[in-house]
Short mmCIF file of C-alpha atoms in Angstrom, two decimals:
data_model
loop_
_atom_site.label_atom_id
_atom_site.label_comp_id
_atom_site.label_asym_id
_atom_site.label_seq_id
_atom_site.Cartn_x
_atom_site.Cartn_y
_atom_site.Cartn_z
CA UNK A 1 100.91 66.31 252.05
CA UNK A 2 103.73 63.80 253.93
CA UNK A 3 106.44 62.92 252.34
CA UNK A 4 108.01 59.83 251.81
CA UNK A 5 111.55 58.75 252.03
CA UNK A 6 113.07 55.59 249.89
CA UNK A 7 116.57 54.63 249.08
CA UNK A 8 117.02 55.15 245.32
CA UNK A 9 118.10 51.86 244.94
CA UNK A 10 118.35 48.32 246.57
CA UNK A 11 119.85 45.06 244.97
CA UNK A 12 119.50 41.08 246.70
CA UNK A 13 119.79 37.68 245.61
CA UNK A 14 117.42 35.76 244.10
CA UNK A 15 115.08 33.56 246.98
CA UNK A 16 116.14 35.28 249.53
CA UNK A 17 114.25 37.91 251.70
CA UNK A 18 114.52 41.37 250.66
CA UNK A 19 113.16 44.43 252.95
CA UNK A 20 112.98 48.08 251.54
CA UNK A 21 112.65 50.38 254.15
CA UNK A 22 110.17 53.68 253.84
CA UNK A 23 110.54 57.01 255.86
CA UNK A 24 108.01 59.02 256.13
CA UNK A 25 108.14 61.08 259.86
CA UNK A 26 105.75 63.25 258.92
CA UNK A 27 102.84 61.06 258.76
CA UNK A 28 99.27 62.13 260.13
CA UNK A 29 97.45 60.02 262.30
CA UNK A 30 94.65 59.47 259.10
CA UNK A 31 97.11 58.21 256.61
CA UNK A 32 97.33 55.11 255.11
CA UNK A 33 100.61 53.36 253.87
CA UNK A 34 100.91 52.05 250.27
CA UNK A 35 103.33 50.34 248.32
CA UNK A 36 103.07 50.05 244.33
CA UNK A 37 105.58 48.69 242.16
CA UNK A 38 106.21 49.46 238.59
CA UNK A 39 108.06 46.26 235.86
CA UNK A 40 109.63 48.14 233.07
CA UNK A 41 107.18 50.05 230.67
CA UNK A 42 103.88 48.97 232.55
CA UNK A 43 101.45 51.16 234.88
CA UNK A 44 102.43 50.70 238.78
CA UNK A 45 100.59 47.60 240.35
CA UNK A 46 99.39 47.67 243.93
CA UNK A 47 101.25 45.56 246.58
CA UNK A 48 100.11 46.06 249.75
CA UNK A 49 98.79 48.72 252.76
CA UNK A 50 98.04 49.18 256.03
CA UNK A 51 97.09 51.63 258.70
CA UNK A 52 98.74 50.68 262.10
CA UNK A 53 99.03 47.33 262.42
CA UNK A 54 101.63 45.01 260.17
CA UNK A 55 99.47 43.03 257.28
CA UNK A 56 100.46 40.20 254.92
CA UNK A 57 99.07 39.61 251.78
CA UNK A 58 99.97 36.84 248.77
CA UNK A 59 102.80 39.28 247.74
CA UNK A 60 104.08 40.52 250.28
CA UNK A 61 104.60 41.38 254.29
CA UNK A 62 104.04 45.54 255.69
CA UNK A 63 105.76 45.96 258.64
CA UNK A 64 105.32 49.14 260.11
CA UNK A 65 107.08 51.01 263.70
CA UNK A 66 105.13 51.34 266.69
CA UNK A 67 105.14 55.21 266.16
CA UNK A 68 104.25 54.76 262.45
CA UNK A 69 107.33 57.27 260.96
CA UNK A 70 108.89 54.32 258.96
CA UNK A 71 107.94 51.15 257.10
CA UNK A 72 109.30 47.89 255.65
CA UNK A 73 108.07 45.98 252.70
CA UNK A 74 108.95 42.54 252.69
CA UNK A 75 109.66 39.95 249.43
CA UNK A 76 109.74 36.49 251.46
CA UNK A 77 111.59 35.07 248.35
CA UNK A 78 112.72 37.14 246.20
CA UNK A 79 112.77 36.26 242.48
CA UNK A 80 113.82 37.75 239.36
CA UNK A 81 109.99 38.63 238.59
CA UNK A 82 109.79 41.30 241.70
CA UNK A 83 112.63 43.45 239.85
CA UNK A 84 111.19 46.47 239.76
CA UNK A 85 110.79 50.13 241.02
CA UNK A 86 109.22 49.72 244.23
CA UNK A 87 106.91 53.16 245.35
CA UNK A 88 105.98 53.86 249.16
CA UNK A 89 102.97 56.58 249.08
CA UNK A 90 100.58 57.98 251.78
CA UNK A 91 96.87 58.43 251.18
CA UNK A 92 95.44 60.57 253.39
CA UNK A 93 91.62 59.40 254.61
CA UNK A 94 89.30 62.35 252.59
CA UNK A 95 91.56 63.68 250.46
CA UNK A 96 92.21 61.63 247.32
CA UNK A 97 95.24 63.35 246.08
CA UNK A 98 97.20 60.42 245.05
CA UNK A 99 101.04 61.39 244.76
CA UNK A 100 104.24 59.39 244.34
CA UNK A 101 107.54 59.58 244.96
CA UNK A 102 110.77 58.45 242.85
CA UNK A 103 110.44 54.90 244.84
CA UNK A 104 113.61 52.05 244.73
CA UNK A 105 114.70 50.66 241.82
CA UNK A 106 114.99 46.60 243.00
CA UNK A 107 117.67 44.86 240.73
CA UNK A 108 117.51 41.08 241.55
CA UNK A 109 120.99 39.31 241.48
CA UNK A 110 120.40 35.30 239.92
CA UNK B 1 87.19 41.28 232.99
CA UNK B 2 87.11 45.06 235.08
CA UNK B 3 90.05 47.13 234.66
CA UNK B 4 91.72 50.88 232.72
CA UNK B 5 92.44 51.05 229.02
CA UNK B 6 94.31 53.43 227.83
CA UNK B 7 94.55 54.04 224.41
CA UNK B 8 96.88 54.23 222.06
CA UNK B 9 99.59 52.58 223.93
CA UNK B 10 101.74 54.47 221.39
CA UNK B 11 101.29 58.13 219.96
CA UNK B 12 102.89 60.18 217.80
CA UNK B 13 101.85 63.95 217.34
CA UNK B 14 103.80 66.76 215.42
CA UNK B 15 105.19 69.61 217.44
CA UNK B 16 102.15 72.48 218.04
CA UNK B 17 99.29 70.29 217.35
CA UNK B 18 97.12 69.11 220.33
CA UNK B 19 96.07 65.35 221.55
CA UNK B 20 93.86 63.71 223.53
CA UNK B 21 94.84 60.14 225.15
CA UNK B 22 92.05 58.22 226.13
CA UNK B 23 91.24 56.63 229.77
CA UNK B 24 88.54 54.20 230.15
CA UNK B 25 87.41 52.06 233.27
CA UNK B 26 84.98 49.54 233.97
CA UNK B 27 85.41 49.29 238.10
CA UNK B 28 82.70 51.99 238.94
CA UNK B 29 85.09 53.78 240.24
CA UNK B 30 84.56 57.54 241.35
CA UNK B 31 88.16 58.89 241.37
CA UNK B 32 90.45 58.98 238.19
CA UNK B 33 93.76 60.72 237.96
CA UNK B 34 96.43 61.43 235.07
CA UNK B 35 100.54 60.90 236.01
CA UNK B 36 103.43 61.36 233.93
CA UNK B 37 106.64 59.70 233.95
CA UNK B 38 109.76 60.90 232.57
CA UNK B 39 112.62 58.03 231.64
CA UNK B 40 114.10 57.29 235.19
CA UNK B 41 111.97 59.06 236.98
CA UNK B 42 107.99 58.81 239.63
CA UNK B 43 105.25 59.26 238.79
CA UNK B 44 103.92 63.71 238.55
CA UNK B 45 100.19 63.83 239.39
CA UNK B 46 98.83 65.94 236.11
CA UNK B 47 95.21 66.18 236.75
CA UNK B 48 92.84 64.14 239.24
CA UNK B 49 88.99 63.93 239.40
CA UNK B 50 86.84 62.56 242.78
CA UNK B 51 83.76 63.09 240.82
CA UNK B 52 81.53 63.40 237.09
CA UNK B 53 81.86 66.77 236.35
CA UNK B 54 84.43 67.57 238.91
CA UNK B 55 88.65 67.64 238.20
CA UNK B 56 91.06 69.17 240.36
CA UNK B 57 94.98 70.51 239.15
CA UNK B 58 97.86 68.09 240.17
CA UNK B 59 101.43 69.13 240.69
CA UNK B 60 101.72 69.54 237.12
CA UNK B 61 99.26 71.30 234.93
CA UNK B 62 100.34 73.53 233.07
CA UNK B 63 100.13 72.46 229.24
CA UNK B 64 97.02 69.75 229.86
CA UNK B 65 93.27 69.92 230.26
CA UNK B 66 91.08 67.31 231.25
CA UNK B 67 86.85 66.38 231.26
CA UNK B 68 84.88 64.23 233.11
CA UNK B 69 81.67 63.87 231.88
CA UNK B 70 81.32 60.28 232.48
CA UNK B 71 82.55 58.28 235.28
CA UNK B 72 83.52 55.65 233.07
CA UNK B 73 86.22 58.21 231.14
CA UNK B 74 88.55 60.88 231.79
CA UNK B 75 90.85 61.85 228.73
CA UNK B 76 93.61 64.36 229.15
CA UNK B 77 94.40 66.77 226.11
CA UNK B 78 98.14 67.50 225.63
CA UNK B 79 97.97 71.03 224.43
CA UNK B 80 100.28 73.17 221.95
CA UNK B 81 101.33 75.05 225.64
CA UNK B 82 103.09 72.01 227.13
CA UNK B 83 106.44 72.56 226.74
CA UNK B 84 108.03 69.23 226.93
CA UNK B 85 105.19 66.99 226.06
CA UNK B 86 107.06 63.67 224.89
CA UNK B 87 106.58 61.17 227.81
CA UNK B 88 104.84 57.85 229.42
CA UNK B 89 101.27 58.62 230.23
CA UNK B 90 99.28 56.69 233.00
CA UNK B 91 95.69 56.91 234.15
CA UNK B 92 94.66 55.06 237.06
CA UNK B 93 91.46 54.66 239.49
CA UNK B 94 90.40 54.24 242.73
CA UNK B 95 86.95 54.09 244.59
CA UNK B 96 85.69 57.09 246.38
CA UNK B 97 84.57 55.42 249.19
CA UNK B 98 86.87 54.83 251.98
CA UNK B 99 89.34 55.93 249.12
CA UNK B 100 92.67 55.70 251.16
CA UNK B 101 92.32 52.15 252.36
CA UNK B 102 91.93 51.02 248.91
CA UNK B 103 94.09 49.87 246.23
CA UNK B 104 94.25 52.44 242.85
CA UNK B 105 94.35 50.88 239.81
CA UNK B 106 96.68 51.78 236.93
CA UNK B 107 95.91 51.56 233.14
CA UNK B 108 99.35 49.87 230.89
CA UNK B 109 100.06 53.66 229.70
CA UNK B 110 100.49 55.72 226.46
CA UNK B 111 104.02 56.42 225.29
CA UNK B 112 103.41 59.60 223.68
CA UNK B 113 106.03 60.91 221.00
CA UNK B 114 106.09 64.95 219.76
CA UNK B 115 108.25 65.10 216.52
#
């Protein structure tokens, strides 16, 4: 299975824009990107993913390179609701092995 | 509303004995999988299942079992062989079809205690 690389963690200021990065350079052409992220004592929510292309949602912006080995999740606004531990994951089209990573740990900063 | 229930949310077993957590959904969802989380640490895949009748091991079996005789449930059994069984336990979901561009679902976890 890829792999996925995240800092460990990642701290910014309340309302303003915060981007955590995601490595993963050994991607497969049928892999799509995730992001989860996980409040304190609660199961993992889902954020966003895409493919190839960058997406926006109501959460969140994916930003991903042209040759797909890294990706950015962007908080427009941050606020001191989106601290949390923030998981990049691959799912691979046919296989539905889902498998995380240790993800960044977001601290928010009022 | 649609969702995962897990139940307890917290469990408390004496050392040697077995449990079973529970792991219920109402999405019609085909694939269910089991993850434990260790303070400070991801998410381990335990056990995963694509279809009724159908499981497959995760990075991390050794000490649980799992069924899935209905798609609506999947419970995981912490056996007497686990080692180290104290730990957050989450279940989540996620539709078969087209499985990787969809969102999984997680239940709110069981915080399971061995004494």
């Amino acid at each position: 299975d890829a792999k996925t690389t995240q800092p460990n963690s990642m701290e910014s200021n309340e309302e303003e824009p915060v981007h955590l990065p995601c490595n993963h350079s050994t991607i497969s052409g049928t892999d799509y990107i995730h992001w989860y992220r996980q409040l304190p004592s609660q199961g993992p929510e889902y954020v966003i993913h895409g493919l190839t292309s960058n997406v926006n949602n109501r959460m969140a912006s994916l930003a991903i390179a042209e040759d797909r080995k890294s990706s950015t999740l962007i908080l427009h606004r941050a606020t001191l609701r989106d601290a949390a531990v923030y998981y990049c994951i691959l799912r691979r089209f046919g296989n539905e092995k889902l498998t995380f990573g240790t993800g960044t740990r977001l601290t928010i900063i009022p | 509303d649609g969702g995962i229930t897990q139940s307890p949310k917290y469990l408390f077993r004496k050392e040697g004995q077995n449990v079973t957590l529970s792991c219920e959904q109402n999405l019609n969802h085909d694939a269910m999988y089991w993850y434990r989380q260790d303070p400070g640490q991801g998410l381990r895949l335990i056990y995963y299942s694509q279809i009724v009748n159908d499981f497959q091991k995760g990075d991390i079996a050794e000490g649980y079992s799992v069924s899935r005789e209905k798609k609506e449930s999947f419970p995981l059994t912490v056996t007497s062989a686990q080692k180290n069984p104290t730990a957050f336990y989450l279940c989540a979901s996620s539709t078969e079809t087209q499985g990787a561009a969809r969102e999984a679902f997680f239940g709110q976890g069981t915080r399971l205690t061995v004494v």
